[in-house]
Short mmCIF file of C-alpha atoms in Angstrom, two decimals:
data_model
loop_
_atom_site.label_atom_id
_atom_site.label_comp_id
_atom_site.label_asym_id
_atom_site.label_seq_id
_atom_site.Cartn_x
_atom_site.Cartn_y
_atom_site.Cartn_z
CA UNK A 780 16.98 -5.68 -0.63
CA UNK A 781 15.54 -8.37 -2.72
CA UNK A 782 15.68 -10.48 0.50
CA UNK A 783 13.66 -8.22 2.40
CA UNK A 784 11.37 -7.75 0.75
CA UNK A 785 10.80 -11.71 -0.14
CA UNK A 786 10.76 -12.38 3.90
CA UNK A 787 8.30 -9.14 3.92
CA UNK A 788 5.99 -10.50 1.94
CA UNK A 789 5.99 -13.99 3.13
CA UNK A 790 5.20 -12.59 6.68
CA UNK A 791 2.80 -10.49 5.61
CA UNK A 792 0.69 -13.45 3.85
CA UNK A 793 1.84 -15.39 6.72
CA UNK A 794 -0.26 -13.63 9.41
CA UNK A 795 -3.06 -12.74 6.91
CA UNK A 796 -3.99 -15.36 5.19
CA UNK A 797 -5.53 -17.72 8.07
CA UNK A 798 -8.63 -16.41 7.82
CA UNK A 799 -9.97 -16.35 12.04
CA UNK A 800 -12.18 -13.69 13.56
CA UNK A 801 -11.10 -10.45 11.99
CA UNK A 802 -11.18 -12.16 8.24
CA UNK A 803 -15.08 -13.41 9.65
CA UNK A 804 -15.93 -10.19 10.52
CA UNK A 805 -14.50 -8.30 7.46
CA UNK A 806 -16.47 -10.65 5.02
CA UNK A 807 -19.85 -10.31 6.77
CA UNK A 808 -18.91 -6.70 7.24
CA UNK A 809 -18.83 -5.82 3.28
CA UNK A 810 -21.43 -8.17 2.71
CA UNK A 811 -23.90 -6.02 5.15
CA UNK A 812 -22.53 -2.87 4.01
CA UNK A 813 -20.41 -1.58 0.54
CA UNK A 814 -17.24 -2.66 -0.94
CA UNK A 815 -15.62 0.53 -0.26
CA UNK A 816 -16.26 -0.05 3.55
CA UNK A 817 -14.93 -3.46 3.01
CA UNK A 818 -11.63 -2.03 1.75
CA UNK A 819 -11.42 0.93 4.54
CA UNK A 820 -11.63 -1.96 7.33
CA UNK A 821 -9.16 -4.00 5.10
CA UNK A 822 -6.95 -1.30 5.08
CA UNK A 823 -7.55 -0.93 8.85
CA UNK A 824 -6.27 -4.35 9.84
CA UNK A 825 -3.12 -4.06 7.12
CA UNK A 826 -1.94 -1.29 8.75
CA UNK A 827 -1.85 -2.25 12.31
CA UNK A 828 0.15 -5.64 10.63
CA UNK A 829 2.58 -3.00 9.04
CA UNK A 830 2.32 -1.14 12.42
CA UNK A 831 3.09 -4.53 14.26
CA UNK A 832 6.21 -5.24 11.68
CA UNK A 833 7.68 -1.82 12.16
CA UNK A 834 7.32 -2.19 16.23
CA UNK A 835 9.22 -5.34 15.16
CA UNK A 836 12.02 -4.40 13.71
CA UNK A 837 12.53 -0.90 15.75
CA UNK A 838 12.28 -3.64 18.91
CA UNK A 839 13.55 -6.69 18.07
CA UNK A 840 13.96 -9.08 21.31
CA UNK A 841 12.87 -6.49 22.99
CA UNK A 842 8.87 -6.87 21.74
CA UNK A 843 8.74 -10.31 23.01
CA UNK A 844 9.87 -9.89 26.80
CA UNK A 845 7.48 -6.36 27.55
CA UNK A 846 4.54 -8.04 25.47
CA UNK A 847 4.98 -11.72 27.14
CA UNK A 848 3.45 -10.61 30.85
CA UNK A 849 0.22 -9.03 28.90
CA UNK A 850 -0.22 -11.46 26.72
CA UNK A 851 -2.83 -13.12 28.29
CA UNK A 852 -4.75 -9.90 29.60
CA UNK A 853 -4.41 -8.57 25.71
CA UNK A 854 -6.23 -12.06 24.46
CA UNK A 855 -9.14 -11.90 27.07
CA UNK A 856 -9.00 -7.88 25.37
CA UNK A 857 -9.58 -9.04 21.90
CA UNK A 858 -11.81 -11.79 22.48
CA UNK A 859 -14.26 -9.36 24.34
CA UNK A 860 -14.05 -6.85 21.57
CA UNK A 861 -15.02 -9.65 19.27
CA UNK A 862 -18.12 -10.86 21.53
CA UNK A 863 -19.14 -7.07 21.39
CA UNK A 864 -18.80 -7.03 17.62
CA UNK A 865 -20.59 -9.95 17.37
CA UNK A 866 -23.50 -9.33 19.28
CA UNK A 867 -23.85 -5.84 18.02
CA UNK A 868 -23.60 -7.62 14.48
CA UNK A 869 -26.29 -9.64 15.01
CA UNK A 870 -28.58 -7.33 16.77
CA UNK A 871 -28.63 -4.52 14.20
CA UNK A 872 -29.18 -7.64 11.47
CA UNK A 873 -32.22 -8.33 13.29
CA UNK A 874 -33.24 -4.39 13.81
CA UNK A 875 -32.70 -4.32 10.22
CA UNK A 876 -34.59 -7.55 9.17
CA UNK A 877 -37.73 -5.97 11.56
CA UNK A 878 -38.05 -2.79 10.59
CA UNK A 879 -40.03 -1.38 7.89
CA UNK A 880 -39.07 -1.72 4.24
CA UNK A 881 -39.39 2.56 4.08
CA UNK A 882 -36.62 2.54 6.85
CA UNK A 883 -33.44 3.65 6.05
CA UNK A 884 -30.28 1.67 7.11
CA UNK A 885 -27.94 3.96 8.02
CA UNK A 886 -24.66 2.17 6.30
CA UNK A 887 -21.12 1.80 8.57
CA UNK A 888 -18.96 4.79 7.43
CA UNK A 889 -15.89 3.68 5.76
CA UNK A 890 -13.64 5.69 8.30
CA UNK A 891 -15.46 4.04 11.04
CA UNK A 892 -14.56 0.70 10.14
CA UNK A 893 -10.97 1.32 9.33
CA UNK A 894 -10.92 2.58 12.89
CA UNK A 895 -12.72 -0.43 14.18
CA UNK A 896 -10.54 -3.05 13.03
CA UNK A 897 -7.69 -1.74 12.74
CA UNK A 898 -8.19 -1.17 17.02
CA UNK A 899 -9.20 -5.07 17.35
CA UNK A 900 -5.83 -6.12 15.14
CA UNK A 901 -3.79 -4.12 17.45
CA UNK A 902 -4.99 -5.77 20.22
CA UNK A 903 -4.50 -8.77 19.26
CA UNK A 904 -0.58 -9.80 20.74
CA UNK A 905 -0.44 -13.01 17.82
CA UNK A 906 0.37 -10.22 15.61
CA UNK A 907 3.49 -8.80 17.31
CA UNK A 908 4.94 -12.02 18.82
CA UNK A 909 4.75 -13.83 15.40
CA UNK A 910 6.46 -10.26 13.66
CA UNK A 911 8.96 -10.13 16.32
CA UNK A 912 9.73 -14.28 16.25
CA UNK A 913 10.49 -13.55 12.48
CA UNK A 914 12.64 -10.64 13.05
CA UNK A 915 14.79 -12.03 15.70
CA UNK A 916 15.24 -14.92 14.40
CA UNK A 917 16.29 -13.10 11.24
CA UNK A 918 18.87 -11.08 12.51
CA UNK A 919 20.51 -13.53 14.20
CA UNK A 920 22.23 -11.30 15.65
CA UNK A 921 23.49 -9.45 12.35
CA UNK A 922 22.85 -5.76 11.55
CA UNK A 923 20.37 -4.98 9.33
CA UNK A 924 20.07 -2.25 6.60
CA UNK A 925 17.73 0.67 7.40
CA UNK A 926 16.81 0.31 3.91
CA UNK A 927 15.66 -3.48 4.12
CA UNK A 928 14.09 -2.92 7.34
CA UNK A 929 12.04 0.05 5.17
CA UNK A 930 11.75 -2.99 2.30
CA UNK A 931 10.11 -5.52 5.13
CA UNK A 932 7.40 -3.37 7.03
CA UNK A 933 6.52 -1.88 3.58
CA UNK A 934 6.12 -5.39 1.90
CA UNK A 935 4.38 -7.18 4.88
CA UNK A 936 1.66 -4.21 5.05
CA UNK A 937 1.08 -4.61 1.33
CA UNK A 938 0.88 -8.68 1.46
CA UNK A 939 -1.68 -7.64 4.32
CA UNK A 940 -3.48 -5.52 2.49
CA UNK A 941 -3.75 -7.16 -0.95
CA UNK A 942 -4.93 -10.00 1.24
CA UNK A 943 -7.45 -8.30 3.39
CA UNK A 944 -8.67 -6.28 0.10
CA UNK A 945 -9.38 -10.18 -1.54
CA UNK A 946 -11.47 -10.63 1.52
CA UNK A 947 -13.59 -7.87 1.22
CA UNK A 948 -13.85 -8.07 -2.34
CA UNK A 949 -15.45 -11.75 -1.69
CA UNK A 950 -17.69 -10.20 0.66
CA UNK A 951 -18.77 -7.78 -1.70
CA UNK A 952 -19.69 -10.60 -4.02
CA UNK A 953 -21.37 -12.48 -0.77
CA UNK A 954 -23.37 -9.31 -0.88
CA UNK A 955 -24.29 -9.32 -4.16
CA UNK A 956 -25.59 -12.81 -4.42
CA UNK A 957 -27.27 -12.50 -0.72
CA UNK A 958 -29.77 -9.50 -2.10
CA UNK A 959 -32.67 -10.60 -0.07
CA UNK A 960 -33.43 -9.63 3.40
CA UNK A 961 -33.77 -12.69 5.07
CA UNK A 962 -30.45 -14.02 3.19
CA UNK A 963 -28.69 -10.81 5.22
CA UNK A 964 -29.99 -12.16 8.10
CA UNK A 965 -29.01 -15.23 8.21
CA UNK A 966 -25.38 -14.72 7.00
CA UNK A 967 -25.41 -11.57 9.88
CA UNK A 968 -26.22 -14.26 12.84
CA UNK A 969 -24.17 -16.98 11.37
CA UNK A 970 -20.98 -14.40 10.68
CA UNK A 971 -21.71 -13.45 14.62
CA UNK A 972 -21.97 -17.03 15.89
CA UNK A 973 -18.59 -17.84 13.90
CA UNK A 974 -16.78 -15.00 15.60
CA UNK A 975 -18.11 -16.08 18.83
CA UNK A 976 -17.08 -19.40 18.53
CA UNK A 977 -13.66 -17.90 17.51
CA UNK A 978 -13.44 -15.39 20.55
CA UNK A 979 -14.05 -18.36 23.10
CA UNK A 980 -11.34 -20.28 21.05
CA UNK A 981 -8.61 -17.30 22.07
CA UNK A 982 -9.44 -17.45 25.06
CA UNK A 983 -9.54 -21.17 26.27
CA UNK A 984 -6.12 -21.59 23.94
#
């Protein structure tokens, strides 16, 4: 079990910790909004990586050969749904930088953005070919334990999370520091130009 849930939590900080698009996004996100909305969409990306490791193990070789044909299709997917997020980050920065100071911002609802990104992880087919390239190569064509397949979704999602939760929490502080409105701005369009950059990235790789 103790092996499990070593290789859990190695794969879990393996696919979380290069920070790309989605970490982008869920920095500026918290920074623009609360920390509690920070941790829903953190929360939202760790569980479509624990969703990604159970697929994994239930699949095994499987995964790879019925995700291989869409792979491409599923990148163009993601990298669209990042453009969109993008844009739409940067135009309601600059709604928000023009209108008046007596104008309520309506925040992003903490369910809402555990929805949103935990919908652009799943899209994203990096996720379940690099799970599924660890579990195969795992087995080895041994039988595992129910148990320490339970051990190695359950770590991974929490090395995800405790990850994803560090990156929000740094956007909180981005937040805090950032109080003005044209320092919001700024880090809004940059945030959106980074994820841009990243989308057309995916797609040219």
């Amino acid at each position: 079990m103790s092996g499990a849930l070593l290789a859990g939590l190695l794969a879990g900080y393996g696919i979380a910790i290069p920070v790309g698009a989605v970490g982008t996004y869920l920095v500026a996100l918290t920074a623009r909004t609360s920390l509690r909305t920070g941790l829903a969409a953190a929360m939202g990306v760790a569980t479509a990586d624990g969703v990604y490791a159970l697929v994994a193990v239930l699949g095994g070789a499987a995964i790879a050969g019925v995700i291989a044909p869409f792979a491409g299709p599923l990148r163009l997917v993601s990298a669209a749904v990042l453009v969109v997020l993008a844009a739409y980050g940067a135009l309601r920065a600059v709604r928000s930088h023009r209108a008046p100071a007596t104008r309520p911002v309506t925040p992003l609802a903490p369910g809402r953005a555990y929805v949103s990104l935990l919908g652009i992880t799943l899209v994203n087919p990096a996720t379940v070919v690099y799970f599924t390239a660890l579990v195969v190569g795992d087995r080895a064509g041994a039988a595992v334990p129910v148990l320490d397949q339970a051990v190695f979704v359950l770590a991974a999602f929490a090395a995800s999370a405790s990850w994803q939760a560090a990156l929000a929490g740094g956007g909180a502080l981005l937040g805090r520091v950032l109080t003005g409105a044209r320092g919001r701005l700024v880090t809004a369009l940059v945030s959106s130009a980074v994820i841009t950059a990243l989308a057309v990235r995916l797609v040219l790789s």
